[in-house]
Short mmCIF file of C-alpha atoms in Angstrom, two decimals:
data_model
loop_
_atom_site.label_atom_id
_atom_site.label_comp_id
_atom_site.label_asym_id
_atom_site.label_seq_id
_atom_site.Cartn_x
_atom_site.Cartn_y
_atom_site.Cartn_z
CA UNK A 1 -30.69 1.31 -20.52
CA UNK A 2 -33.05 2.22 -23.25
CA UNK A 3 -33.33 5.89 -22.74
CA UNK A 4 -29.60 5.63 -22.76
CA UNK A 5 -29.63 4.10 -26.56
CA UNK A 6 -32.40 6.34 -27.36
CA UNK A 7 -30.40 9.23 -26.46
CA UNK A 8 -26.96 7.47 -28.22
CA UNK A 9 -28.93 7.35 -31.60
CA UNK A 10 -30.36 10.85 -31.48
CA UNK A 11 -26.57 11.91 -31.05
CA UNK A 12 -26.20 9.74 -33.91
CA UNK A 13 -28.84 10.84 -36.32
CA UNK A 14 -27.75 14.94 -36.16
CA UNK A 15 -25.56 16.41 -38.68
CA UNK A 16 -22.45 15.18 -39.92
CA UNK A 17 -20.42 17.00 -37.87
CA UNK A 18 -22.25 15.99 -34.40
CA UNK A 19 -22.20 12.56 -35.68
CA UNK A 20 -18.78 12.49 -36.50
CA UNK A 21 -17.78 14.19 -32.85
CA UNK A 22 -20.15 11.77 -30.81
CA UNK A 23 -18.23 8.75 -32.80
CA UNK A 24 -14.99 10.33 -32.00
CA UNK A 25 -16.24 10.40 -27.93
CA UNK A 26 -17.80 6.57 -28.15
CA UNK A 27 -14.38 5.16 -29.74
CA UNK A 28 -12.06 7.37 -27.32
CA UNK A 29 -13.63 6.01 -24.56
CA UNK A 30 -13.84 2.52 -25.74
CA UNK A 31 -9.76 2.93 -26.25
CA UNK A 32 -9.33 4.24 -22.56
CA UNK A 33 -11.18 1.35 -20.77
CA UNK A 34 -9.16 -1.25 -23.11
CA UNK A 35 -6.22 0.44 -22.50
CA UNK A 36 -7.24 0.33 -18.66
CA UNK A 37 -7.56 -3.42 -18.69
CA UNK A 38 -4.79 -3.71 -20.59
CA UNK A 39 -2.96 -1.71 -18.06
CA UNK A 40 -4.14 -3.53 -15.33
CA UNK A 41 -3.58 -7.20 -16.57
CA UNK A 42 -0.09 -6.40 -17.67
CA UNK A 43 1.38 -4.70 -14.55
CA UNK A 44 -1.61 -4.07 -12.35
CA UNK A 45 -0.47 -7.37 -10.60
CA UNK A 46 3.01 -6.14 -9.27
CA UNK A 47 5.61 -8.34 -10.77
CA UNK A 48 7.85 -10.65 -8.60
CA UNK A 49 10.96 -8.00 -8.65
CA UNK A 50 14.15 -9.85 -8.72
CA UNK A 51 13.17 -13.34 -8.28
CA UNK A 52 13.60 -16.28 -10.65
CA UNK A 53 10.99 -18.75 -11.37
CA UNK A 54 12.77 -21.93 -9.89
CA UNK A 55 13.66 -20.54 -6.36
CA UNK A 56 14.02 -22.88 -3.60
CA UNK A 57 10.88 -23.10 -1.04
CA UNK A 58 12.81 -23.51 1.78
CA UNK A 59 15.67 -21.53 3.53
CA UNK A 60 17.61 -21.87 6.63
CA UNK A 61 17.44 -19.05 9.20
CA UNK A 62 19.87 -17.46 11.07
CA UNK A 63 20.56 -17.67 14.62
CA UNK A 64 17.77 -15.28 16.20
CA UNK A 65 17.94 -14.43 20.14
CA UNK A 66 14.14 -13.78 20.82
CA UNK A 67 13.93 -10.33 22.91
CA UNK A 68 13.16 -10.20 26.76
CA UNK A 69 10.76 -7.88 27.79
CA UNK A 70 10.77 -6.16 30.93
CA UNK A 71 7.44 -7.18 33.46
CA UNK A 72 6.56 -3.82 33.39
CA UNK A 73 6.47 -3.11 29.86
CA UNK A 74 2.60 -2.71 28.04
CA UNK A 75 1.68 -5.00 25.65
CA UNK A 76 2.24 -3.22 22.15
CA UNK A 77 0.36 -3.39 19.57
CA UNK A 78 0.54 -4.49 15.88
CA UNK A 79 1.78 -3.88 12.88
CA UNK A 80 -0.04 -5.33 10.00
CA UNK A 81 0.95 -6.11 5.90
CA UNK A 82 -2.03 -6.44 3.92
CA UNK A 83 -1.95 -8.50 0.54
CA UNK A 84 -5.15 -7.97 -0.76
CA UNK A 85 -4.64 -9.73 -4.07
CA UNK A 86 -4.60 -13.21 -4.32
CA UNK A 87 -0.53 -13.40 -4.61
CA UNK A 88 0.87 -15.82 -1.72
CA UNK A 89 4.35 -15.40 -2.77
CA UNK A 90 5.36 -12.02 -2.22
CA UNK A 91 8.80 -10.81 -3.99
CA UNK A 92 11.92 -9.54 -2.34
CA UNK A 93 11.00 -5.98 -1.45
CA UNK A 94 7.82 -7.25 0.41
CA UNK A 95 9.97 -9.41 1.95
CA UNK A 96 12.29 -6.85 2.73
CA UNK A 97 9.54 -4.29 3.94
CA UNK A 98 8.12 -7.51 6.54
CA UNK A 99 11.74 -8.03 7.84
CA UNK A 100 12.87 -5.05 8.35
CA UNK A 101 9.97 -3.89 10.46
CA UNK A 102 10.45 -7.04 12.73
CA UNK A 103 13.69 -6.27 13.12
CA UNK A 104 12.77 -2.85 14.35
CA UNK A 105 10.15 -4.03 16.32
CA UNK A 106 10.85 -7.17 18.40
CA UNK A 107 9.06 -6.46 21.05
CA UNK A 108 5.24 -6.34 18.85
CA UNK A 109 3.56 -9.17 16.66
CA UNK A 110 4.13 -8.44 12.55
CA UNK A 111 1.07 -9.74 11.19
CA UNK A 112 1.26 -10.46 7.28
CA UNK A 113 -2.65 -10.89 5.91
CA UNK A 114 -2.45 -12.60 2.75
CA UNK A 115 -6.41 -12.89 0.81
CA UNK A 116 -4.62 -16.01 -1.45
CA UNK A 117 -3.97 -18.10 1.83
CA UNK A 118 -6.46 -20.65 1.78
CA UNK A 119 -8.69 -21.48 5.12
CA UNK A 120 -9.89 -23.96 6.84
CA UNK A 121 -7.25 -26.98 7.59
CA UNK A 122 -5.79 -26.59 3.84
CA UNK A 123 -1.99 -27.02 3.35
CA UNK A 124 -0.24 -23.29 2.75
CA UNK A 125 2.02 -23.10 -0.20
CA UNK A 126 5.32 -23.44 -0.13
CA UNK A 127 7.52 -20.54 -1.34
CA UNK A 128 10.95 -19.21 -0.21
CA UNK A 129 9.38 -16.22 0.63
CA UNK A 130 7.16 -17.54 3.36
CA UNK A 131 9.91 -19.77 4.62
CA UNK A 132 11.85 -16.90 5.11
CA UNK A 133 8.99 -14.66 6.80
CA UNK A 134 9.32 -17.73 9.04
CA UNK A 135 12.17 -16.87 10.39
CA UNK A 136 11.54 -14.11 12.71
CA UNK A 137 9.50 -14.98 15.40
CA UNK A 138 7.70 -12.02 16.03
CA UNK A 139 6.09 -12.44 12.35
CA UNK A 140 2.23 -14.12 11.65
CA UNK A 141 1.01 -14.98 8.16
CA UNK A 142 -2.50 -15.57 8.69
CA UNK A 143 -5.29 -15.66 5.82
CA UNK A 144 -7.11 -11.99 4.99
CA UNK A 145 -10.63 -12.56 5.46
CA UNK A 146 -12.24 -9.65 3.79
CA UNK A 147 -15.86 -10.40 4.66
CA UNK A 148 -15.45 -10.38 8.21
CA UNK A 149 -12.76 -7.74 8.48
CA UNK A 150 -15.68 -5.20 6.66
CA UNK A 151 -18.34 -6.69 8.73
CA UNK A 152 -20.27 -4.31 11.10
CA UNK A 153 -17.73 -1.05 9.84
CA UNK A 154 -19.73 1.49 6.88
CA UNK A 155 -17.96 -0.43 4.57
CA UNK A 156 -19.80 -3.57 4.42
CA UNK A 157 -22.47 -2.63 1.90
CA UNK A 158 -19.52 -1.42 -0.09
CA UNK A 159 -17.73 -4.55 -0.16
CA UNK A 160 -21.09 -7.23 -0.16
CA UNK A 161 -21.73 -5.07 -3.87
CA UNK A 162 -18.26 -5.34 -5.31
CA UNK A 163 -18.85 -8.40 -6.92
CA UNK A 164 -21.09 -6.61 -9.62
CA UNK A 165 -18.85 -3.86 -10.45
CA UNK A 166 -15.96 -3.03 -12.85
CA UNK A 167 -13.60 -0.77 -11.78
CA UNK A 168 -10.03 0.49 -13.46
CA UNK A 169 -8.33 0.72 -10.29
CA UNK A 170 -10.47 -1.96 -7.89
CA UNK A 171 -7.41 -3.84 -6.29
CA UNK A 172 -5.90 -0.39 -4.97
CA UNK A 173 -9.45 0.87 -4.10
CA UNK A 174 -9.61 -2.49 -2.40
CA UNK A 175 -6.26 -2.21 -0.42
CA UNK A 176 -7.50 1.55 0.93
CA UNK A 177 -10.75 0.36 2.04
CA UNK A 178 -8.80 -2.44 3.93
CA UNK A 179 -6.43 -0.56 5.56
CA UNK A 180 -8.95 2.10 6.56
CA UNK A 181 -11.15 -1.18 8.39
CA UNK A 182 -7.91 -2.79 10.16
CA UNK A 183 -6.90 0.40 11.56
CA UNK A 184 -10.58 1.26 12.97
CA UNK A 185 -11.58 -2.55 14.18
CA UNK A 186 -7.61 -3.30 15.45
CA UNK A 187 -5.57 -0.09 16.11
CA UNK A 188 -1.90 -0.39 15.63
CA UNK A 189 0.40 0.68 12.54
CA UNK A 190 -0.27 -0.11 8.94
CA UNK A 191 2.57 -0.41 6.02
CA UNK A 192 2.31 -0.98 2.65
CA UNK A 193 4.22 -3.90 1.73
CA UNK A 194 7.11 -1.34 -0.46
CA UNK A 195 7.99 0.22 2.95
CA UNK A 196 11.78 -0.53 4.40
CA UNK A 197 11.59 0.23 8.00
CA UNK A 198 14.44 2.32 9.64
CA UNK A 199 13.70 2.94 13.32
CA UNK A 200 11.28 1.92 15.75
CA UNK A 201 7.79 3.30 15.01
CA UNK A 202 5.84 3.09 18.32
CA UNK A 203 6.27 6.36 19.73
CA UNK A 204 3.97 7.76 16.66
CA UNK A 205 0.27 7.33 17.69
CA UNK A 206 -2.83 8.71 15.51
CA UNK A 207 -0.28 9.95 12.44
CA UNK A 208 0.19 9.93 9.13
CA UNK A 209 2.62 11.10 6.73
CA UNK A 210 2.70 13.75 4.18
CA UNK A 211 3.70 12.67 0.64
CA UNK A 212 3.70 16.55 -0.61
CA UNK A 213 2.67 20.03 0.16
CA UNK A 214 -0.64 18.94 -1.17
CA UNK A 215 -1.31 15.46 -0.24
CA UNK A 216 -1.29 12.80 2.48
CA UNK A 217 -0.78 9.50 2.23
CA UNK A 218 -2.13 6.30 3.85
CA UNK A 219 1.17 3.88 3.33
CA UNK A 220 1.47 4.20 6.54
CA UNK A 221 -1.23 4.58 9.26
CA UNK A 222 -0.73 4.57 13.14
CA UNK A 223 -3.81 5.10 15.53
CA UNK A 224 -5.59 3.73 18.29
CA UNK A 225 -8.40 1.14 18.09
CA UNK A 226 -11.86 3.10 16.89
CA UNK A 227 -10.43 6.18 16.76
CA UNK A 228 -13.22 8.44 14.90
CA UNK A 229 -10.90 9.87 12.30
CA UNK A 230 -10.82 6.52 10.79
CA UNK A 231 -14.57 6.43 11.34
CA UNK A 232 -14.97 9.63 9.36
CA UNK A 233 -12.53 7.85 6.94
CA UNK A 234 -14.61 5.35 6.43
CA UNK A 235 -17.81 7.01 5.82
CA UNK A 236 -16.33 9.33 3.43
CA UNK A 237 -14.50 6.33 1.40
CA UNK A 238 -18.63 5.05 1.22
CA UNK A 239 -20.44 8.72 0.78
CA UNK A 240 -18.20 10.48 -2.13
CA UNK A 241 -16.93 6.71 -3.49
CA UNK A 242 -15.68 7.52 -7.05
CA UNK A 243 -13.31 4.11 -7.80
CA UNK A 244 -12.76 6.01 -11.52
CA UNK A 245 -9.55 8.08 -10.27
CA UNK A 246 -6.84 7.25 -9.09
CA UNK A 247 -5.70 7.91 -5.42
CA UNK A 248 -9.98 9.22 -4.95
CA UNK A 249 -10.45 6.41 -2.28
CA UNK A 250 -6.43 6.85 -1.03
CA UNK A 251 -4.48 10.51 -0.70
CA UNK A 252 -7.06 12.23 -1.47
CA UNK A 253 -9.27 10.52 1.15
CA UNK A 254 -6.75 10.99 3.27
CA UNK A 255 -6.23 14.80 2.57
CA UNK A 256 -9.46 15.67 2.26
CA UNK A 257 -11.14 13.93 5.56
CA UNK A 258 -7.67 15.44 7.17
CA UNK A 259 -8.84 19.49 6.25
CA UNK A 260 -12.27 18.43 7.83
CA UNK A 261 -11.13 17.22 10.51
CA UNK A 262 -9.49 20.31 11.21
CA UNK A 263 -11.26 23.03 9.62
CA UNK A 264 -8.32 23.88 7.51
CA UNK A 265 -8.29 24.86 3.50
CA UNK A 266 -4.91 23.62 3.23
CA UNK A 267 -2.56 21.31 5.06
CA UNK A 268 0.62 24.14 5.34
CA UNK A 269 -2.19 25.91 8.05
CA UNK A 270 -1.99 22.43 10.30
CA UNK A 271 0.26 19.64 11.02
CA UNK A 272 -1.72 18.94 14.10
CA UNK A 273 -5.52 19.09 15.36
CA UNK A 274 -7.88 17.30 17.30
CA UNK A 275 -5.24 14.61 18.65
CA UNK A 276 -4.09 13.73 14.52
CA UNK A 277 -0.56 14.47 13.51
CA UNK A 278 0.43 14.41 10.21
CA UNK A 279 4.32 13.97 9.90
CA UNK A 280 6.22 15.92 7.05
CA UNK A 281 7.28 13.89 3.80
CA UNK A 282 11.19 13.15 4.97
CA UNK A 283 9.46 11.12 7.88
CA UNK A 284 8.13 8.65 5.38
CA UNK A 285 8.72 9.91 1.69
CA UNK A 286 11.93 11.04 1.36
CA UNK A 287 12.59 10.71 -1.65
CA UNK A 288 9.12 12.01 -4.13
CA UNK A 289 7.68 9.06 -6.15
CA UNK A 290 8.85 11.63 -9.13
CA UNK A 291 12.01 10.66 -8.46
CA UNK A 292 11.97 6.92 -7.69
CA UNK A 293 14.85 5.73 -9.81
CA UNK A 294 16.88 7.59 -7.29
CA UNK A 295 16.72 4.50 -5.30
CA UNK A 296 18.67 2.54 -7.82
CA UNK A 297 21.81 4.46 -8.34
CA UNK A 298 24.98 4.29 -6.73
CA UNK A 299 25.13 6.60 -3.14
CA UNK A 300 27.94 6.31 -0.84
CA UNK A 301 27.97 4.60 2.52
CA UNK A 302 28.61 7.98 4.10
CA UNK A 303 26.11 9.98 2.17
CA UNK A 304 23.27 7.53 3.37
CA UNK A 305 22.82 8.33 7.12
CA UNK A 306 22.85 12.44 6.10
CA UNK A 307 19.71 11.40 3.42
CA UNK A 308 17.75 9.44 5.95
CA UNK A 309 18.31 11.31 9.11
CA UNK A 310 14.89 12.39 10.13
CA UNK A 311 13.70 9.23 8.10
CA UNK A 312 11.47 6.54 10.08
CA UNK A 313 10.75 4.42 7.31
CA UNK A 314 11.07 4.80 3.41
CA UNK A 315 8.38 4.29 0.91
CA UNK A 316 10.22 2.53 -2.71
CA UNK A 317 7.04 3.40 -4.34
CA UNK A 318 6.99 0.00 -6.38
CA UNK A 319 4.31 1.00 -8.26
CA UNK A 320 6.47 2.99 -10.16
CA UNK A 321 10.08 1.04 -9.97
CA UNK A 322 8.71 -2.69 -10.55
CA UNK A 323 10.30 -4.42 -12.56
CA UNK A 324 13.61 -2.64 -12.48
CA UNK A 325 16.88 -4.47 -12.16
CA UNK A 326 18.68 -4.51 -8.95
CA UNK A 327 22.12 -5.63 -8.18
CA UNK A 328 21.97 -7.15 -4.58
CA UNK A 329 25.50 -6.25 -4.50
CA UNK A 330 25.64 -2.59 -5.77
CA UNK A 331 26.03 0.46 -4.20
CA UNK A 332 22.50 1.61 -5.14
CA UNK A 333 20.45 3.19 -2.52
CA UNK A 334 17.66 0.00 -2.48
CA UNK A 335 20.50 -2.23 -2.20
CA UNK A 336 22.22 -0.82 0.40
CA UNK A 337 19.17 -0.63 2.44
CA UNK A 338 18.45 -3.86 1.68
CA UNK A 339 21.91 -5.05 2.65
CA UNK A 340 21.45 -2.86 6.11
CA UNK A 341 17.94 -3.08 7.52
CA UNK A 342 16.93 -6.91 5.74
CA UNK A 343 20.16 -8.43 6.12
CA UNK A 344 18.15 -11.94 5.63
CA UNK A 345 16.27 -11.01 2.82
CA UNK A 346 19.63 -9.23 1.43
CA UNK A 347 21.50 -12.51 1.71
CA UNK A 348 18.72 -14.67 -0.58
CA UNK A 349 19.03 -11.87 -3.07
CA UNK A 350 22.82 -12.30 -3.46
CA UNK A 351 22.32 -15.99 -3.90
CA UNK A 352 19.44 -16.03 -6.15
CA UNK A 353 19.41 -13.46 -8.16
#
């Protein structure tokens, strides 16, 4: 530290000109990490989209026929929603995302893993949102214990340190880390919680999609129990860590663990290698998170099934459209999928917002 402020005051003492450039680099920095937490406090915490502060916390579910399974069938695995803030009342989309992938998937559990539940025998708080979640009963809320899910994984050193660190982008950085440690220690399929499922995703094993010509992304995962890609993963989350840029410890991960693992300079030369399958962008991103507000205006009921045709699930990218007004009853894309694939969820919007 005091070589550092040794070195700061030799800048400091030069000529006018150095002095007045090392001034200007000191106060533009300064600006960018206050703009950062500024950044972060003000929308860093996704807003509740669409819902009203004085919303009911309880609400009466529709008549639900839980699926038979034929004797024969293997026991599927899971799909997991990670919350790795300390929110416990997630907004309609999340809602929305958890819904529509039990719908799709009655046959497997829908785990929900929410860090803000508290443990032990402590009452759960009462929202409308996990009332509703309540409904389906193929869908778990259980408490997101972070300690143990990092424990014995290359990530545990990582985590038992964050404590002690600042970091612009920490929650997000956070969430990829968590993902990457579910998939390895459990297996199954990962969504992010902006996700509104469209078909049934088990037939996709050790994927991932493509969000561009250039870039993967880990909104959705699907592999087996300790597969070694998400070992690899893992280890190169810890050994080139760099929480200062965004995506670093997501996409890019992602993209660049993805070339490794296949000996390939860019990711037009493979789409699959060594058992890993990455799925082009209309599987999962359909529409570019350029384009987001795309989802909120009017398309017509026709149009809808031509946009999403090779479409499994599609990613709202609500780090981008939070916040934005949403007529339950439009003809906007979101609400239309909202009104066809959460039809539960849909109906609370209508009455509450």
């Amino acid at each position: 530290m005091s070589r550092s402020l040794d070195c700061l005051l030799w800048l400091l003492r030069g000529a006018p000109s150095q002095r007045g450039c090392t001034l200007f680099i000191i106060s533009f920095k300064f600006m960018f990490l206050v703009s950062v937490m500024i950044y972060w406090h003000t929308v860093g915490e996704p807003r509740i989209q669409g819902q009203l502060p004085n919303l009911p916390v309880h609400v009466s579910c529709p008549h639900m026929v839980p699926p038979t399974l034929p004797s024969s069938s293997p026991p599927p695995g899971n799909i997991f929603f990670l919350e790795t803030s300390d929110r416990t009342n997630p907004n309609f989309l999340f809602m929305c995302s958890v819904e529509s992938a039990a719908r799709a998937h009655p046959e497997s559990r829908v785990m929900v893993l929410m860090k803000g539940l508290p443990g032990g025998n402590a009452s759960r708080p009462r929202h409308l949102s996990l009332s509703l979640l309540g409904c389906f009963p193929n869908v778990q809320v259980l408490r997101l214990d972070l300690e143990e899910l990092f424990r014995d994984t290359p990530l545990a050193a990582w985590y038992k340190a964050l404590p002690w660190r600042w970091e612009p982008y920490l929650l997000p950085v956070l969430s990829d880390a968590s993902r990457l440690a579910l998939m390895w220690k459990f297996g199954g399929i990962y969504l992010d919680t902006d996700f509104i499922v469209l078909k049934n995703l088990r037939n996709l094993t050790n994927t991932l999609g493509t969000q561009s010509r250039y870039v993967l992304n880990g909104a959705f995962l699907a592999f087996e129990r300790h597969h070694k890609f998400m070992a690899l993963c893992m280890r190169d989350f810890v050994a080139h860590y760099n929480g200062w840029i965004w995506g670093h410890q997501g996409p890019q991960l992602l993209t660049r663990v993805f070339k490794k693992w296949c000996s390939i300079r860019s990711l037009s030369e493979s789409r699959t290698c060594r058992g890993v399958t990455t799925l082009p962008s209309e599987a999962f991103y359909p529409i570019p998170w350029q384009n987001w507000k795309k989802y909120f205006e009017d398309i017509s009921p026709e149009e809808l099934p031509r946009l999403l045709n090779a479409t499994y699930a599609v990613h709202v990218w609500n780090k981008k459209s939070q916040g934005t007004r949403l007529e339950a009853t439009s003809k906007a894309l979101l609400a239309q999928l909202h009104a066809r694939y959460c039809p539960t969820t849909h109906e609370a919007m209508k009455m509450y917002l």
